[in-house]
Amino acid sequence: MKYPILKIAALIFAGTCAMSTHASSGSIGTYNLILLEDYNFQGGDVEGKALIGGNLNGSGQAVEFGSRLPDTDSAIDAVTIVGDIKANHVTIQNGNNLVYGSNSSNANVNLNGSGGSATQAPQAVLDAEIDAVFAEIYNESLYYNSLSATGVFSGPGNQAELLYTGTQSVAVFNVNASDIFAQNNSLSLQQASASTVVINVAGIDITAGGGGNLNNGFSQQTATNIVWNFFEATDIDFNNLAMKGSVLAPYANTTGGASFDGAFAAVSYTGAREFHNFLFDYETPAPKPPTVLVSAPTSAALFGLAFGLLILTRRKKYQTKQA
């Protein structure tokens, strides 16, 4: 495992959460793109809100955020960049805001609309924000992976399928990346009456095979109700696959993909692809990751240790990279 301390902290965090009631953390229902570290931009755009825990690296590039956010009088923070802005041009659409931490001197910021602003925020505030959001991301991923499978996968091949025939509102699939993303795999989804689909994908170093497609049952209309949980991956190359549904990859450096219809959470992303603002939408009574309701001293101590490890590890990694 690439981030063992984070993994240990997340396990402690999930164990503490198991004693509490369920409530959505909302991270992949709020942000279109969430990265713990760098966004290595090579083209494309992010249509919704973005939270980047490291640098925005786009030398010689023009980067765009917020094209599908509301154009309102009360501006939204279209992108928050905790590290440096290393791009020639950054455009914030619809009069929304850019918030940054370390440095914006290399960027020409275009606030395309009325009312938006580019604001430098205190580093400690932004560090706390990314740490808190990723604590939720780790928790969500662990929770989804704890669910028992209720659907089956047949394939791989030209007629591969995720099939759910039950009557519950949630369909859960546990699959191997080598099967689901096999060369020339054509995958369809049958979810019966389920309004939410959870796909837990096993695999450490994942590369999607060429010629793969997500077909019947996968669309922009269903993307808001699908989450792909890469619960143990450390590296993912989506190749030319057009993903439908939100992606949780809390331990993975990622690249590739034809496009992403859904929220996307990972350690880092490198590529020239579009992130479309189809956020994950829980539908009652869909599964919702538990939040921490601390009552016993032991629970408080465990949660404090877990969260402290998350913050300490992230800051050490970021400071090492900046040095």
mmCIF file of C-alpha atoms in Angstrom:
data_model
loop_
_atom_site.group_PDB
_atom_site.id
_atom_site.type_symbol
_atom_site.label_atom_id
_atom_site.label_comp_id
_atom_site.label_asym_id
_atom_site.label_seq_id
_atom_site.Cartn_x
_atom_site.Cartn_y
_atom_site.Cartn_z
ATOM 1 C CA MET A 1 0.000 0.000 0.000
ATOM 2 C CA LYS A 2 1.392 3.343 -1.069
ATOM 3 C CA TYR A 3 0.020 5.321 1.886
ATOM 4 C CA PRO A 4 0.090 2.908 4.861
ATOM 5 C CA ILE A 5 -0.405 5.559 7.553
ATOM 6 C CA LEU A 6 -3.433 6.932 5.723
ATOM 7 C CA LYS A 7 -4.815 3.414 5.386
ATOM 8 C CA ILE A 8 -4.372 2.711 9.104
ATOM 9 C CA ALA A 9 -5.949 6.039 9.996
ATOM 10 C CA ALA A 10 -8.867 5.407 7.689
ATOM 11 C CA LEU A 11 -9.458 1.978 9.200
ATOM 12 C CA ILE A 12 -9.510 3.466 12.693
ATOM 13 C CA PHE A 13 -11.819 6.187 11.418
ATOM 14 C CA ALA A 14 -14.204 3.647 9.866
ATOM 15 C CA GLY A 15 -14.173 1.518 13.006
ATOM 16 C CA THR A 16 -15.188 4.492 15.080
ATOM 17 C CA CYS A 17 -17.893 5.370 12.582
ATOM 18 C CA ALA A 18 -19.391 1.901 12.760
ATOM 19 C CA MET A 19 -20.760 2.815 16.178
ATOM 20 C CA SER A 20 -22.760 5.748 14.862
ATOM 21 C CA THR A 21 -25.808 6.419 12.771
ATOM 22 C CA HIS A 22 -25.810 6.950 9.009
ATOM 23 C CA ALA A 23 -25.695 10.347 7.286
ATOM 24 C CA SER A 24 -24.205 11.432 3.968
ATOM 25 C CA SER A 25 -20.899 13.287 4.119
ATOM 26 C CA GLY A 26 -21.735 14.879 0.794
ATOM 27 C CA SER A 27 -18.199 15.194 -0.664
ATOM 28 C CA ILE A 28 -18.963 13.531 -3.995
ATOM 29 C CA GLY A 29 -22.343 15.201 -3.989
ATOM 30 C CA THR A 30 -20.698 18.631 -3.727
ATOM 31 C CA TYR A 31 -17.443 18.602 -5.705
ATOM 32 C CA ASN A 32 -16.896 17.633 -9.336
ATOM 33 C CA LEU A 33 -13.159 17.122 -8.741
ATOM 34 C CA ILE A 34 -11.374 16.450 -5.425
ATOM 35 C CA LEU A 35 -7.629 15.822 -5.362
ATOM 36 C CA LEU A 36 -5.450 15.363 -2.303
ATOM 37 C CA GLU A 37 -2.398 16.464 -4.256
ATOM 38 C CA ASP A 38 -1.710 17.856 -7.760
ATOM 39 C CA TYR A 39 -3.896 18.424 -10.805
ATOM 40 C CA ASN A 40 -1.491 17.999 -13.735
ATOM 41 C CA PHE A 41 -3.625 19.701 -16.354
ATOM 42 C CA GLN A 42 -3.030 18.900 -20.030
ATOM 43 C CA GLY A 43 -6.383 20.033 -21.439
ATOM 44 C CA GLY A 44 -10.143 19.747 -20.898
ATOM 45 C CA ASP A 45 -12.033 21.450 -18.054
ATOM 46 C CA VAL A 46 -13.893 20.936 -14.794
ATOM 47 C CA GLU A 47 -17.558 21.890 -15.137
ATOM 48 C CA GLY A 48 -18.408 21.911 -11.432
ATOM 49 C CA LYS A 49 -16.641 22.747 -8.177
ATOM 50 C CA ALA A 50 -13.041 21.634 -7.641
ATOM 51 C CA LEU A 51 -10.874 21.238 -4.557
ATOM 52 C CA ILE A 52 -7.164 20.710 -5.275
ATOM 53 C CA GLY A 53 -4.992 19.909 -2.277
ATOM 54 C CA GLY A 54 -1.675 20.399 -4.110
ATOM 55 C CA ASN A 55 -0.683 22.453 -7.134
ATOM 56 C CA LEU A 56 -2.496 23.267 -10.334
ATOM 57 C CA ASN A 57 0.217 22.369 -12.866
ATOM 58 C CA GLY A 58 -0.619 23.609 -16.344
ATOM 59 C CA SER A 59 2.398 25.394 -17.761
ATOM 60 C CA GLY A 60 1.510 26.873 -21.159
ATOM 61 C CA GLN A 61 -2.133 25.898 -20.652
ATOM 62 C CA ALA A 62 -5.436 27.729 -20.185
ATOM 63 C CA VAL A 63 -7.461 26.027 -17.453
ATOM 64 C CA GLU A 64 -11.234 26.454 -17.044
ATOM 65 C CA PHE A 65 -13.504 25.811 -14.081
ATOM 66 C CA GLY A 66 -17.217 26.161 -13.368
ATOM 67 C CA SER A 67 -18.857 26.190 -16.800
ATOM 68 C CA ARG A 68 -21.867 24.266 -15.419
ATOM 69 C CA LEU A 69 -22.162 26.085 -12.129
ATOM 70 C CA PRO A 70 -25.068 28.497 -11.625
ATOM 71 C CA ASP A 71 -24.626 32.071 -12.795
ATOM 72 C CA THR A 72 -25.981 33.779 -9.676
ATOM 73 C CA ASP A 73 -25.528 36.998 -7.732
ATOM 74 C CA SER A 74 -24.003 35.064 -4.816
ATOM 75 C CA ALA A 75 -20.710 33.748 -6.175
ATOM 76 C CA ILE A 76 -19.632 30.144 -5.597
ATOM 77 C CA ASP A 77 -16.052 29.026 -4.956
ATOM 78 C CA ALA A 78 -15.597 27.298 -8.307
ATOM 79 C CA VAL A 79 -12.103 26.105 -7.418
ATOM 80 C CA THR A 80 -9.979 26.073 -4.288
ATOM 81 C CA ILE A 81 -6.258 25.446 -4.847
ATOM 82 C CA VAL A 82 -4.321 24.762 -1.657
ATOM 83 C CA GLY A 83 -0.905 24.850 -3.344
ATOM 84 C CA ASP A 84 0.548 26.905 -6.185
ATOM 85 C CA ILE A 85 -1.095 27.971 -9.436
ATOM 86 C CA LYS A 86 1.370 27.038 -12.172
ATOM 87 C CA ALA A 87 -0.668 27.815 -15.275
ATOM 88 C CA ASN A 88 -0.617 30.640 -17.802
ATOM 89 C CA HIS A 89 -4.341 31.357 -17.718
ATOM 90 C CA VAL A 90 -7.159 30.341 -15.390
ATOM 91 C CA THR A 91 -10.762 31.092 -16.335
ATOM 92 C CA ILE A 92 -13.547 31.017 -13.754
ATOM 93 C CA GLN A 93 -16.929 30.939 -15.458
ATOM 94 C CA ASN A 94 -20.277 32.454 -14.480
ATOM 95 C CA GLY A 95 -19.034 35.075 -12.046
ATOM 96 C CA ASN A 96 -17.782 32.567 -9.502
ATOM 97 C CA ASN A 97 -14.680 32.581 -7.282
ATOM 98 C CA LEU A 98 -11.112 31.321 -7.262
ATOM 99 C CA VAL A 99 -9.583 30.681 -3.831
ATOM 100 C CA TYR A 100 -5.879 29.893 -3.577
ATOM 101 C CA GLY A 101 -3.258 29.350 -0.914
ATOM 102 C CA SER A 102 0.403 29.538 -1.840
ATOM 103 C CA ASN A 103 0.939 31.526 -5.027
ATOM 104 C CA SER A 104 -0.976 32.832 -8.036
ATOM 105 C CA SER A 105 1.730 35.027 -9.568
ATOM 106 C CA ASN A 106 2.165 32.811 -12.623
ATOM 107 C CA ALA A 107 -1.466 32.944 -13.688
ATOM 108 C CA ASN A 108 -3.580 35.412 -15.609
ATOM 109 C CA VAL A 109 -6.988 34.965 -13.976
ATOM 110 C CA ASN A 110 -10.090 35.657 -16.068
ATOM 111 C CA LEU A 111 -13.240 36.050 -13.973
ATOM 112 C CA ASN A 112 -15.729 35.496 -16.754
ATOM 113 C CA GLY A 113 -18.849 37.111 -15.338
ATOM 114 C CA SER A 114 -19.842 39.641 -12.725
ATOM 115 C CA GLY A 115 -19.320 39.296 -9.000
ATOM 116 C CA GLY A 116 -16.508 36.750 -8.899
ATOM 117 C CA SER A 117 -13.165 37.222 -7.172
ATOM 118 C CA ALA A 118 -9.695 35.688 -6.833
ATOM 119 C CA THR A 119 -8.780 35.529 -3.142
ATOM 120 C CA GLN A 120 -5.765 34.246 -1.252
ATOM 121 C CA ALA A 121 -6.849 32.406 1.899
ATOM 122 C CA PRO A 122 -4.774 31.522 4.993
ATOM 123 C CA GLN A 123 -2.806 28.323 4.377
ATOM 124 C CA ALA A 124 -3.932 26.752 7.651
ATOM 125 C CA VAL A 125 -7.591 27.220 6.680
ATOM 126 C CA LEU A 126 -7.107 25.543 3.301
ATOM 127 C CA ASP A 127 -5.050 22.702 4.813
ATOM 128 C CA ALA A 128 -7.864 22.040 7.255
ATOM 129 C CA GLU A 129 -10.433 22.065 4.447
ATOM 130 C CA ILE A 130 -8.695 19.460 2.287
ATOM 131 C CA ASP A 131 -7.921 17.287 5.322
ATOM 132 C CA ALA A 132 -11.544 17.313 6.448
ATOM 133 C CA VAL A 133 -12.901 16.527 2.984
ATOM 134 C CA PHE A 134 -10.474 13.646 2.496
ATOM 135 C CA ALA A 135 -11.347 12.222 5.890
ATOM 136 C CA GLU A 136 -14.873 11.958 4.487
ATOM 137 C CA ILE A 137 -13.595 10.430 1.247
ATOM 138 C CA TYR A 138 -11.665 7.687 3.083
ATOM 139 C CA ASN A 139 -14.716 6.972 5.184
ATOM 140 C CA GLU A 140 -17.049 6.778 2.184
ATOM 141 C CA SER A 141 -14.765 4.371 0.338
ATOM 142 C CA LEU A 142 -14.381 2.064 3.328
ATOM 143 C CA TYR A 143 -18.094 2.098 3.990
ATOM 144 C CA TYR A 144 -19.066 1.157 0.428
ATOM 145 C CA ASN A 145 -16.489 -1.624 0.438
ATOM 146 C CA SER A 146 -18.065 -3.036 3.604
ATOM 147 C CA LEU A 147 -21.409 -3.617 1.857
ATOM 148 C CA SER A 148 -22.329 -7.142 0.829
ATOM 149 C CA ALA A 149 -22.723 -7.792 -2.877
ATOM 150 C CA THR A 150 -26.316 -8.062 -4.056
ATOM 151 C CA GLY A 151 -25.641 -8.213 -7.812
ATOM 152 C CA VAL A 152 -23.475 -10.381 -10.063
ATOM 153 C CA PHE A 153 -20.954 -9.748 -12.830
ATOM 154 C CA SER A 154 -20.837 -11.896 -15.963
ATOM 155 C CA GLY A 155 -17.934 -11.539 -18.363
ATOM 156 C CA PRO A 156 -15.583 -10.186 -19.488
ATOM 157 C CA GLY A 157 -16.367 -10.034 -23.192
ATOM 158 C CA ASN A 158 -18.597 -8.352 -25.744
ATOM 159 C CA GLN A 159 -21.704 -9.071 -23.656
ATOM 160 C CA ALA A 160 -20.363 -8.475 -20.144
ATOM 161 C CA GLU A 161 -23.000 -7.374 -17.657
ATOM 162 C CA LEU A 162 -23.617 -6.151 -14.144
ATOM 163 C CA LEU A 163 -26.945 -7.729 -13.220
ATOM 164 C CA TYR A 164 -29.166 -6.950 -10.238
ATOM 165 C CA THR A 165 -32.578 -8.601 -9.976
ATOM 166 C CA GLY A 166 -33.551 -7.698 -6.422
ATOM 167 C CA THR A 167 -36.169 -5.310 -5.151
ATOM 168 C CA GLN A 168 -34.066 -3.125 -2.861
ATOM 169 C CA SER A 169 -33.162 0.475 -3.706
ATOM 170 C CA VAL A 170 -29.415 -0.265 -3.633
ATOM 171 C CA ALA A 171 -27.477 -2.617 -5.917
ATOM 172 C CA VAL A 172 -23.940 -3.538 -4.806
ATOM 173 C CA PHE A 173 -21.369 -5.224 -7.055
ATOM 174 C CA ASN A 174 -17.929 -6.503 -6.027
ATOM 175 C CA VAL A 175 -15.692 -6.939 -9.088
ATOM 176 C CA ASN A 176 -12.041 -7.309 -10.101
ATOM 177 C CA ALA A 177 -10.491 -4.547 -12.188
ATOM 178 C CA SER A 178 -8.850 -7.103 -14.497
ATOM 179 C CA ASP A 179 -12.326 -8.419 -15.393
ATOM 180 C CA ILE A 180 -14.358 -5.243 -15.514
ATOM 181 C CA PHE A 181 -11.762 -3.306 -17.558
ATOM 182 C CA ALA A 182 -10.552 -6.144 -19.766
ATOM 183 C CA GLN A 183 -9.494 -5.516 -23.374
ATOM 184 C CA ASN A 184 -12.523 -4.888 -25.646
ATOM 185 C CA ASN A 185 -14.905 -5.397 -22.727
ATOM 186 C CA SER A 186 -18.393 -4.091 -23.512
ATOM 187 C CA LEU A 187 -20.217 -3.663 -20.209
ATOM 188 C CA SER A 188 -23.921 -3.095 -19.597
ATOM 189 C CA LEU A 189 -25.853 -2.501 -16.376
ATOM 190 C CA GLN A 190 -29.197 -3.943 -15.307
ATOM 191 C CA GLN A 191 -30.220 -2.416 -11.979
ATOM 192 C CA ALA A 192 -33.902 -3.398 -11.772
ATOM 193 C CA SER A 193 -35.621 -1.233 -9.137
ATOM 194 C CA ALA A 194 -32.376 -0.009 -7.549
ATOM 195 C CA SER A 195 -31.978 3.755 -7.539
ATOM 196 C CA THR A 196 -28.332 3.618 -6.406
ATOM 197 C CA VAL A 197 -25.523 1.431 -7.762
ATOM 198 C CA VAL A 198 -22.282 0.798 -5.833
ATOM 199 C CA ILE A 199 -19.459 -0.891 -7.781
ATOM 200 C CA ASN A 200 -16.526 -1.935 -5.572
ATOM 201 C CA VAL A 201 -13.469 -2.521 -7.771
ATOM 202 C CA ALA A 202 -10.550 -4.618 -6.464
ATOM 203 C CA GLY A 203 -7.059 -4.048 -7.854
ATOM 204 C CA ILE A 204 -3.861 -2.194 -6.937
ATOM 205 C CA ASP A 205 -2.249 -1.119 -10.224
ATOM 206 C CA ILE A 206 -5.077 -0.759 -12.747
ATOM 207 C CA THR A 207 -4.957 -0.097 -16.479
ATOM 208 C CA ALA A 208 -8.190 -0.208 -18.470
ATOM 209 C CA GLY A 209 -7.868 -2.326 -21.587
ATOM 210 C CA GLY A 210 -8.293 -0.675 -24.955
ATOM 211 C CA GLY A 211 -11.604 -0.861 -26.762
ATOM 212 C CA GLY A 212 -13.674 -0.923 -23.580
ATOM 213 C CA ASN A 213 -17.142 0.619 -23.438
ATOM 214 C CA LEU A 214 -19.867 1.248 -20.886
ATOM 215 C CA ASN A 215 -23.111 0.689 -22.762
ATOM 216 C CA ASN A 216 -26.742 -0.010 -21.849
ATOM 217 C CA GLY A 217 -27.604 1.236 -18.386
ATOM 218 C CA PHE A 218 -24.629 3.601 -18.266
ATOM 219 C CA SER A 219 -25.469 7.138 -19.377
ATOM 220 C CA GLN A 220 -25.423 10.741 -18.232
ATOM 221 C CA GLN A 221 -28.977 10.175 -16.977
ATOM 222 C CA THR A 222 -27.878 7.328 -14.666
ATOM 223 C CA ALA A 223 -24.430 8.725 -13.797
ATOM 224 C CA THR A 224 -25.698 10.595 -10.741
ATOM 225 C CA ASN A 225 -26.765 7.306 -9.103
ATOM 226 C CA ILE A 226 -23.581 5.271 -9.741
ATOM 227 C CA VAL A 227 -20.369 5.235 -7.694
ATOM 228 C CA TRP A 228 -17.211 3.317 -8.660
ATOM 229 C CA ASN A 229 -15.231 2.588 -5.492
ATOM 230 C CA PHE A 230 -11.560 1.822 -6.174
ATOM 231 C CA PHE A 231 -10.998 1.014 -2.528
ATOM 232 C CA GLU A 232 -7.386 -0.240 -2.723
ATOM 233 C CA ALA A 233 -5.924 1.101 -5.985
ATOM 234 C CA THR A 234 -2.687 3.109 -5.867
ATOM 235 C CA ASP A 235 -2.425 3.748 -9.641
ATOM 236 C CA ILE A 236 -5.209 3.890 -12.243
ATOM 237 C CA ASP A 237 -4.918 4.518 -15.981
ATOM 238 C CA PHE A 238 -8.427 4.828 -17.384
ATOM 239 C CA ASN A 239 -6.982 4.689 -20.906
ATOM 240 C CA ASN A 240 -9.699 5.793 -23.363
ATOM 241 C CA LEU A 241 -12.649 4.652 -21.256
ATOM 242 C CA ALA A 242 -15.547 7.113 -20.903
ATOM 243 C CA MET A 243 -16.585 6.725 -17.269
ATOM 244 C CA LYS A 244 -20.234 7.034 -16.250
ATOM 245 C CA GLY A 245 -20.723 7.582 -12.544
ATOM 246 C CA SER A 246 -18.664 9.039 -9.723
ATOM 247 C CA VAL A 247 -15.153 7.748 -9.019
ATOM 248 C CA LEU A 248 -13.765 7.208 -5.513
ATOM 249 C CA ALA A 249 -10.034 6.427 -5.644
ATOM 250 C CA PRO A 250 -8.709 7.828 -2.356
ATOM 251 C CA TYR A 251 -5.246 6.198 -2.526
ATOM 252 C CA ALA A 252 -4.618 6.414 -6.286
ATOM 253 C CA ASN A 253 -2.662 8.571 -8.673
ATOM 254 C CA THR A 254 -4.803 8.626 -11.798
ATOM 255 C CA THR A 255 -4.573 9.412 -15.494
ATOM 256 C CA GLY A 256 -6.375 8.826 -18.795
ATOM 257 C CA GLY A 257 -10.055 8.433 -19.519
ATOM 258 C CA ALA A 258 -12.065 9.755 -22.450
ATOM 259 C CA SER A 259 -14.311 11.773 -20.112
ATOM 260 C CA PHE A 260 -15.768 11.553 -16.619
ATOM 261 C CA ASP A 261 -19.502 11.940 -16.034
ATOM 262 C CA GLY A 262 -19.594 12.267 -12.269
ATOM 263 C CA ALA A 263 -17.635 13.394 -9.237
ATOM 264 C CA PHE A 264 -13.989 12.326 -9.146
ATOM 265 C CA ALA A 265 -11.854 11.911 -5.999
ATOM 266 C CA ALA A 266 -8.231 10.720 -6.072
ATOM 267 C CA VAL A 267 -4.730 11.535 -4.866
ATOM 268 C CA SER A 268 -3.777 13.192 -8.162
ATOM 269 C CA TYR A 269 -4.849 13.389 -11.789
ATOM 270 C CA THR A 270 -2.721 13.807 -14.914
ATOM 271 C CA GLY A 271 -4.381 14.250 -18.283
ATOM 272 C CA ALA A 272 -6.404 16.217 -20.786
ATOM 273 C CA ARG A 273 -9.959 15.219 -20.059
ATOM 274 C CA GLU A 274 -13.290 16.802 -19.124
ATOM 275 C CA PHE A 275 -14.991 16.350 -15.767
ATOM 276 C CA HIS A 276 -18.745 16.690 -16.279
ATOM 277 C CA ASN A 277 -20.838 17.940 -13.378
ATOM 278 C CA PHE A 278 -23.030 14.879 -12.721
ATOM 279 C CA LEU A 279 -22.561 14.584 -8.972
ATOM 280 C CA PHE A 280 -23.482 11.549 -6.897
ATOM 281 C CA ASP A 281 -27.057 11.857 -5.672
ATOM 282 C CA TYR A 282 -28.114 9.677 -2.749
ATOM 283 C CA GLU A 283 -31.741 8.655 -2.907
ATOM 284 C CA THR A 284 -33.579 7.618 0.230
ATOM 285 C CA PRO A 285 -33.067 4.983 1.489
ATOM 286 C CA ALA A 286 -29.743 4.642 -0.351
ATOM 287 C CA PRO A 287 -26.656 3.736 1.696
ATOM 288 C CA LYS A 288 -25.018 6.737 3.274
ATOM 289 C CA PRO A 289 -21.569 6.655 4.853
ATOM 290 C CA PRO A 290 -21.758 6.992 8.634
ATOM 291 C CA THR A 291 -20.656 10.177 10.305
ATOM 292 C CA VAL A 292 -18.833 10.245 13.615
ATOM 293 C CA LEU A 293 -20.992 10.715 16.682
ATOM 294 C CA VAL A 294 -18.461 10.447 19.486
ATOM 295 C CA SER A 295 -19.805 9.625 22.936
ATOM 296 C CA ALA A 296 -17.291 7.325 24.659
ATOM 297 C CA PRO A 297 -13.779 8.553 25.558
ATOM 298 C CA THR A 298 -12.253 5.635 23.639
ATOM 299 C CA SER A 299 -14.108 6.675 20.501
ATOM 300 C CA ALA A 300 -12.919 10.244 20.863
ATOM 301 C CA ALA A 301 -9.312 9.121 21.266
ATOM 302 C CA LEU A 302 -9.452 6.866 18.216
ATOM 303 C CA PHE A 303 -10.998 9.554 16.068
ATOM 304 C CA GLY A 304 -8.459 12.124 17.222
ATOM 305 C CA LEU A 305 -5.591 9.739 16.412
ATOM 306 C CA ALA A 306 -6.994 8.916 12.987
ATOM 307 C CA PHE A 307 -7.606 12.492 11.986
ATOM 308 C CA GLY A 308 -4.250 13.604 13.349
ATOM 309 C CA LEU A 309 -2.477 10.961 11.275
ATOM 310 C CA LEU A 310 -4.322 12.059 8.170
ATOM 311 C CA ILE A 311 -3.315 15.693 8.644
ATOM 312 C CA LEU A 312 0.292 14.929 9.609
ATOM 313 C CA THR A 313 0.874 12.581 6.672
ATOM 314 C CA ARG A 314 -0.627 14.927 4.119
ATOM 315 C CA ARG A 315 1.354 17.920 5.303
ATOM 316 C CA LYS A 316 4.630 15.961 5.329
ATOM 317 C CA LYS A 317 4.021 14.727 1.781
ATOM 318 C CA TYR A 318 3.167 18.204 0.529
ATOM 319 C CA GLN A 319 6.093 19.899 2.293
ATOM 320 C CA THR A 320 8.522 17.300 0.924
ATOM 321 C CA LYS A 321 7.281 17.931 -2.610
ATOM 322 C CA GLN A 322 7.524 21.726 -2.220
ATOM 323 C CA ALA A 323 11.079 21.636 -0.806
#
